[in-house]
Amino acid sequence: MTVLAIAPIVEGHGEVASVRKLIERTLETVAHSCVPFVLQPIRVPKSKIVQDVSELLRAVDLAALKLSSAPADRHTVLLLLDADDDAACVLGPSLLSAIQSERAHLDVTCVIAVVEYETWLVAGAETLGSCMVDGFATLIPTDPEAQRIGKGWIERLIAGPKYSETVDQVRLTARFCVSTARERSKSFDKFCRELEKRCLGTGHPAPP
Protein backbone atom coordinates (compact mmCIF):
# COMPACT_ATOMS: atom_id res chain seq x y z
CA MET A 1 0.00 0.00 0.00
CA THR A 2 1.20 3.48 -0.89
CA VAL A 3 0.44 6.36 1.46
CA LEU A 4 -0.14 9.66 -0.34
CA ALA A 5 -0.05 12.81 1.80
CA ILE A 6 -2.11 15.65 0.36
CA ALA A 7 -2.23 19.25 1.57
CA PRO A 8 -5.32 20.86 0.01
CA ILE A 9 -5.69 24.58 -0.66
CA VAL A 10 -9.33 25.54 -1.20
CA GLU A 11 -11.39 28.71 -1.44
CA GLY A 12 -14.63 27.98 0.41
CA HIS A 13 -15.78 26.80 3.82
CA GLY A 14 -17.75 24.02 2.10
CA GLU A 15 -14.60 22.63 0.51
CA VAL A 16 -12.78 22.80 3.86
CA ALA A 17 -15.43 20.43 5.20
CA SER A 18 -15.71 18.16 2.18
CA VAL A 19 -12.37 17.91 0.35
CA ARG A 20 -11.04 15.13 2.60
CA LYS A 21 -14.08 12.98 1.84
CA LEU A 22 -13.78 13.83 -1.86
CA ILE A 23 -10.16 12.67 -1.96
CA GLU A 24 -10.86 9.51 0.03
CA ARG A 25 -13.79 8.47 -2.15
CA THR A 26 -11.96 9.29 -5.38
CA LEU A 27 -8.95 7.18 -4.44
CA GLU A 28 -11.17 4.31 -3.36
CA THR A 29 -12.44 4.26 -6.95
CA VAL A 30 -9.41 5.11 -9.09
CA ALA A 31 -6.50 3.82 -6.97
CA HIS A 32 -7.75 1.64 -4.14
CA SER A 33 -4.22 0.49 -3.26
CA CYS A 34 -3.30 4.06 -2.38
CA VAL A 35 -4.10 5.32 1.13
CA PRO A 36 -4.69 9.08 1.44
CA PHE A 37 -3.33 11.08 4.36
CA VAL A 38 -5.22 14.36 3.98
CA LEU A 39 -4.04 17.33 5.99
CA GLN A 40 -6.33 20.06 7.31
CA PRO A 41 -7.22 22.19 4.27
CA ILE A 42 -5.88 25.70 3.91
CA ARG A 43 -8.59 28.17 2.93
CA VAL A 44 -7.71 31.22 0.88
CA PRO A 45 -10.26 33.30 -1.08
CA LYS A 46 -9.95 32.76 -4.81
CA SER A 47 -9.61 36.49 -5.46
CA LYS A 48 -6.44 36.66 -3.36
CA ILE A 49 -4.86 33.66 -5.06
CA VAL A 50 -5.67 34.82 -8.57
CA GLN A 51 -4.78 38.47 -8.13
CA ASP A 52 -1.65 38.21 -5.99
CA VAL A 53 1.10 35.69 -6.72
CA SER A 54 2.62 36.28 -3.29
CA GLU A 55 -0.64 35.09 -1.66
CA LEU A 56 -0.61 32.02 -3.88
CA LEU A 57 2.98 31.19 -2.98
CA ARG A 58 2.33 31.86 0.70
CA ALA A 59 -0.45 29.27 0.68
CA VAL A 60 1.73 26.76 -1.18
CA ASP A 61 4.60 27.29 1.25
CA LEU A 62 2.30 26.70 4.22
CA ALA A 63 0.99 23.52 2.60
CA ALA A 64 4.54 22.32 1.94
CA LEU A 65 5.52 23.03 5.54
CA LYS A 66 2.63 20.90 6.78
CA LEU A 67 3.59 18.14 4.36
CA SER A 68 7.18 18.08 5.59
CA SER A 69 6.20 16.12 8.70
CA ALA A 70 3.52 13.94 7.11
CA PRO A 71 4.20 10.17 7.42
CA ALA A 72 3.74 9.17 3.79
CA ASP A 73 5.48 7.67 0.76
CA ARG A 74 4.55 10.58 -1.49
CA HIS A 75 3.53 14.18 -0.91
CA THR A 76 1.55 16.64 -3.01
CA VAL A 77 -0.06 20.05 -2.69
CA LEU A 78 -3.55 20.21 -4.17
CA LEU A 79 -4.93 23.58 -5.26
CA LEU A 80 -8.68 23.20 -5.86
CA LEU A 81 -10.73 26.17 -7.05
CA ASP A 82 -14.06 26.83 -8.77
CA ALA A 83 -13.88 28.12 -12.31
CA ASP A 84 -17.03 30.24 -11.92
CA ASP A 85 -16.86 32.51 -14.98
CA ASP A 86 -13.17 31.88 -15.69
CA ALA A 87 -11.89 29.50 -18.36
CA ALA A 88 -10.45 26.53 -16.47
CA CYS A 89 -8.10 25.72 -19.35
CA VAL A 90 -6.51 29.16 -18.88
CA LEU A 91 -6.73 29.71 -15.13
CA GLY A 92 -5.37 26.31 -14.08
CA PRO A 93 -2.21 26.34 -16.23
CA SER A 94 -1.59 30.01 -15.36
CA LEU A 95 -1.64 29.36 -11.61
CA LEU A 96 0.40 26.18 -11.93
CA SER A 97 3.01 27.95 -14.06
CA ALA A 98 3.33 30.72 -11.47
CA ILE A 99 3.90 28.13 -8.75
CA GLN A 100 6.35 26.01 -10.72
CA SER A 101 8.46 28.99 -11.71
CA GLU A 102 9.10 29.76 -8.02
CA ARG A 103 8.67 26.37 -6.31
CA ALA A 104 9.89 23.85 -8.84
CA HIS A 105 11.03 21.45 -6.10
CA LEU A 106 7.45 20.89 -4.90
CA ASP A 107 4.87 18.56 -6.38
CA VAL A 108 1.79 20.73 -6.87
CA THR A 109 -1.37 19.96 -8.81
CA CYS A 110 -3.98 22.56 -9.70
CA VAL A 111 -7.54 21.49 -10.53
CA ILE A 112 -10.28 23.93 -11.49
CA ALA A 113 -13.84 22.66 -11.02
CA VAL A 114 -16.10 23.58 -13.94
CA VAL A 115 -18.42 25.31 -13.19
CA GLU A 116 -18.02 24.80 -9.44
CA TYR A 117 -17.57 22.06 -6.86
CA GLU A 118 -21.30 21.35 -6.82
CA THR A 119 -21.20 20.65 -10.56
CA TRP A 120 -19.23 17.49 -9.75
CA LEU A 121 -21.95 16.43 -7.31
CA VAL A 122 -24.61 17.01 -9.95
CA ALA A 123 -22.60 14.92 -12.42
CA GLY A 124 -22.81 11.92 -10.10
CA ALA A 125 -26.20 12.66 -8.57
CA GLU A 126 -27.87 9.27 -9.24
CA THR A 127 -26.75 7.93 -5.86
CA LEU A 128 -27.83 10.93 -3.78
CA GLY A 129 -31.14 9.21 -3.05
CA SER A 130 -32.95 10.48 0.05
CA CYS A 131 -30.82 13.62 0.11
CA MET A 132 -32.91 14.92 -2.79
CA VAL A 133 -36.60 15.39 -3.50
CA ASP A 134 -38.68 12.68 -5.17
CA GLY A 135 -38.21 12.52 -8.93
CA PHE A 136 -34.87 14.36 -8.95
CA ALA A 137 -33.20 11.59 -10.95
CA THR A 138 -35.22 12.47 -14.06
CA LEU A 139 -33.71 15.97 -13.95
CA ILE A 140 -30.01 15.02 -13.80
CA PRO A 141 -28.21 16.70 -16.72
CA THR A 142 -25.98 14.64 -19.00
CA ASP A 143 -23.43 17.44 -19.39
CA PRO A 144 -23.62 19.74 -16.35
CA GLU A 145 -20.44 21.60 -17.28
CA ALA A 146 -21.68 22.61 -20.73
CA GLN A 147 -25.08 23.48 -19.27
CA ARG A 148 -23.39 25.43 -16.45
CA ILE A 149 -25.32 23.59 -13.76
CA GLY A 150 -24.16 23.42 -10.19
CA LYS A 151 -25.19 24.83 -6.83
CA GLY A 152 -28.48 26.23 -8.08
CA TRP A 153 -29.64 22.78 -9.20
CA ILE A 154 -28.90 21.33 -5.77
CA GLU A 155 -30.56 24.24 -3.99
CA ARG A 156 -33.77 23.61 -5.94
CA LEU A 157 -33.86 19.85 -5.50
CA ILE A 158 -32.31 19.09 -2.13
CA ALA A 159 -34.70 17.58 0.41
CA GLY A 160 -35.36 19.28 3.72
CA PRO A 161 -33.97 22.66 4.81
CA LYS A 162 -32.18 25.15 2.61
CA TYR A 163 -28.86 23.92 1.13
CA SER A 164 -25.88 24.69 3.35
CA GLU A 165 -22.39 24.36 1.88
CA THR A 166 -20.77 23.60 5.23
CA VAL A 167 -23.35 20.95 6.17
CA ASP A 168 -24.65 19.45 2.95
CA GLN A 169 -21.58 19.56 0.72
CA VAL A 170 -19.75 16.91 2.73
CA ARG A 171 -22.95 14.85 3.05
CA LEU A 172 -23.48 14.84 -0.72
CA THR A 173 -19.78 14.21 -1.35
CA ALA A 174 -20.06 11.05 0.73
CA ARG A 175 -22.84 9.76 -1.55
CA PHE A 176 -22.35 10.97 -5.13
CA CYS A 177 -21.25 8.43 -7.75
CA VAL A 178 -17.56 9.00 -8.47
CA SER A 179 -17.43 6.89 -11.63
CA THR A 180 -20.48 8.54 -13.21
CA ALA A 181 -19.28 12.00 -12.27
CA ARG A 182 -15.99 11.23 -13.98
CA GLU A 183 -17.81 10.32 -17.18
CA ARG A 184 -19.93 13.48 -17.19
CA SER A 185 -17.41 16.05 -15.99
CA LYS A 186 -14.10 16.66 -17.73
CA SER A 187 -12.77 18.70 -14.83
CA PHE A 188 -13.62 15.97 -12.33
CA ASP A 189 -11.94 13.45 -14.62
CA LYS A 190 -8.83 15.64 -14.42
CA PHE A 191 -9.08 15.60 -10.63
CA CYS A 192 -9.20 11.80 -10.73
CA ARG A 193 -6.27 11.57 -13.14
CA GLU A 194 -4.12 13.92 -11.08
CA LEU A 195 -4.61 11.83 -7.94
CA GLU A 196 -4.16 8.58 -9.83
CA LYS A 197 -0.92 9.81 -11.36
CA ARG A 198 0.53 10.60 -7.95
CA CYS A 199 -0.46 7.24 -6.56
CA LEU A 200 1.43 5.65 -9.43
CA GLY A 201 4.49 7.71 -8.54
CA THR A 202 4.70 9.95 -11.58
CA GLY A 203 4.59 13.04 -9.36
CA HIS A 204 7.62 13.84 -7.22
CA PRO A 205 7.63 14.03 -3.41
CA ALA A 206 8.10 17.23 -1.49
CA PRO A 207 11.40 17.22 0.36
CA PRO A 208 11.36 16.17 4.04
PDB file of N, CA and C in Angstrom, residues 9 11 14 28 56 59 88 107 149 156 172 186 190 202:
ATOM      1  N   ILE A   9      -5.431  23.139  -0.750  1.00  0.00           N
ATOM      2  CA  ILE A   9      -5.686  24.578  -0.657  1.00  0.00           C
ATOM      3  C   ILE A   9      -7.019  24.816  -1.358  1.00  0.00           C
ATOM      4  N   GLU A  11     -10.912  27.331  -1.573  1.00  0.00           N
ATOM      5  CA  GLU A  11     -11.386  28.707  -1.440  1.00  0.00           C
ATOM      6  C   GLU A  11     -12.585  28.878  -0.528  1.00  0.00           C
ATOM      7  N   GLY A  14     -17.184  25.308   2.465  1.00  0.00           N
ATOM      8  CA  GLY A  14     -17.746  24.016   2.103  1.00  0.00           C
ATOM      9  C   GLY A  14     -16.674  23.031   1.688  1.00  0.00           C
ATOM     10  N   GLU A  28     -10.554   5.627  -3.502  1.00  0.00           N
ATOM     11  CA  GLU A  28     -11.174   4.308  -3.357  1.00  0.00           C
ATOM     12  C   GLU A  28     -11.602   3.761  -4.719  1.00  0.00           C
ATOM     13  N   LEU A  56      -0.616  33.387  -3.368  1.00  0.00           N
ATOM     14  CA  LEU A  56      -0.613  32.024  -3.882  1.00  0.00           C
ATOM     15  C   LEU A  56       0.586  31.253  -3.355  1.00  0.00           C
ATOM     16  N   ALA A  59       0.396  30.432   0.397  1.00  0.00           N
ATOM     17  CA  ALA A  59      -0.450  29.271   0.682  1.00  0.00           C
ATOM     18  C   ALA A  59       0.269  27.976   0.341  1.00  0.00           C
ATOM     19  N   ALA A  88     -11.321  27.427 -17.237  1.00  0.00           N
ATOM     20  CA  ALA A  88     -10.446  26.531 -16.469  1.00  0.00           C
ATOM     21  C   ALA A  88      -9.166  26.209 -17.219  1.00  0.00           C
ATOM     22  N   ASP A 107       5.873  19.180  -5.513  1.00  0.00           N
ATOM     23  CA  ASP A 107       4.872  18.563  -6.380  1.00  0.00           C
ATOM     24  C   ASP A 107       3.536  19.226  -6.077  1.00  0.00           C
ATOM     25  N   ILE A 149     -24.452  23.973 -14.879  1.00  0.00           N
ATOM     26  CA  ILE A 149     -25.319  23.594 -13.762  1.00  0.00           C
ATOM     27  C   ILE A 149     -24.475  23.237 -12.550  1.00  0.00           C
ATOM     28  N   ARG A 156     -32.366  23.820  -5.553  1.00  0.00           N
ATOM     29  CA  ARG A 156     -33.769  23.611  -5.941  1.00  0.00           C
ATOM     30  C   ARG A 156     -34.275  22.226  -5.572  1.00  0.00           C
ATOM     31  N   LEU A 172     -23.271  15.241   0.671  1.00  0.00           N
ATOM     32  CA  LEU A 172     -23.476  14.840  -0.717  1.00  0.00           C
ATOM     33  C   LEU A 172     -22.205  14.235  -1.306  1.00  0.00           C
ATOM     34  N   LYS A 186     -15.499  16.701 -17.320  1.00  0.00           N
ATOM     35  CA  LYS A 186     -14.097  16.660 -17.727  1.00  0.00           C
ATOM     36  C   LYS A 186     -13.181  17.166 -16.617  1.00  0.00           C
ATOM     37  N   LYS A 190     -10.206  15.155 -14.632  1.00  0.00           N
ATOM     38  CA  LYS A 190      -8.833  15.644 -14.419  1.00  0.00           C
ATOM     39  C   LYS A 190      -8.439  15.478 -12.959  1.00  0.00           C
ATOM     40  N   THR A 202       4.181   9.109 -10.504  1.00  0.00           N
ATOM     41  CA  THR A 202       4.699   9.952 -11.576  1.00  0.00           C
ATOM     42  C   THR A 202       4.803  11.413 -11.162  1.00  0.00           C
TER      43      THR A 202
END
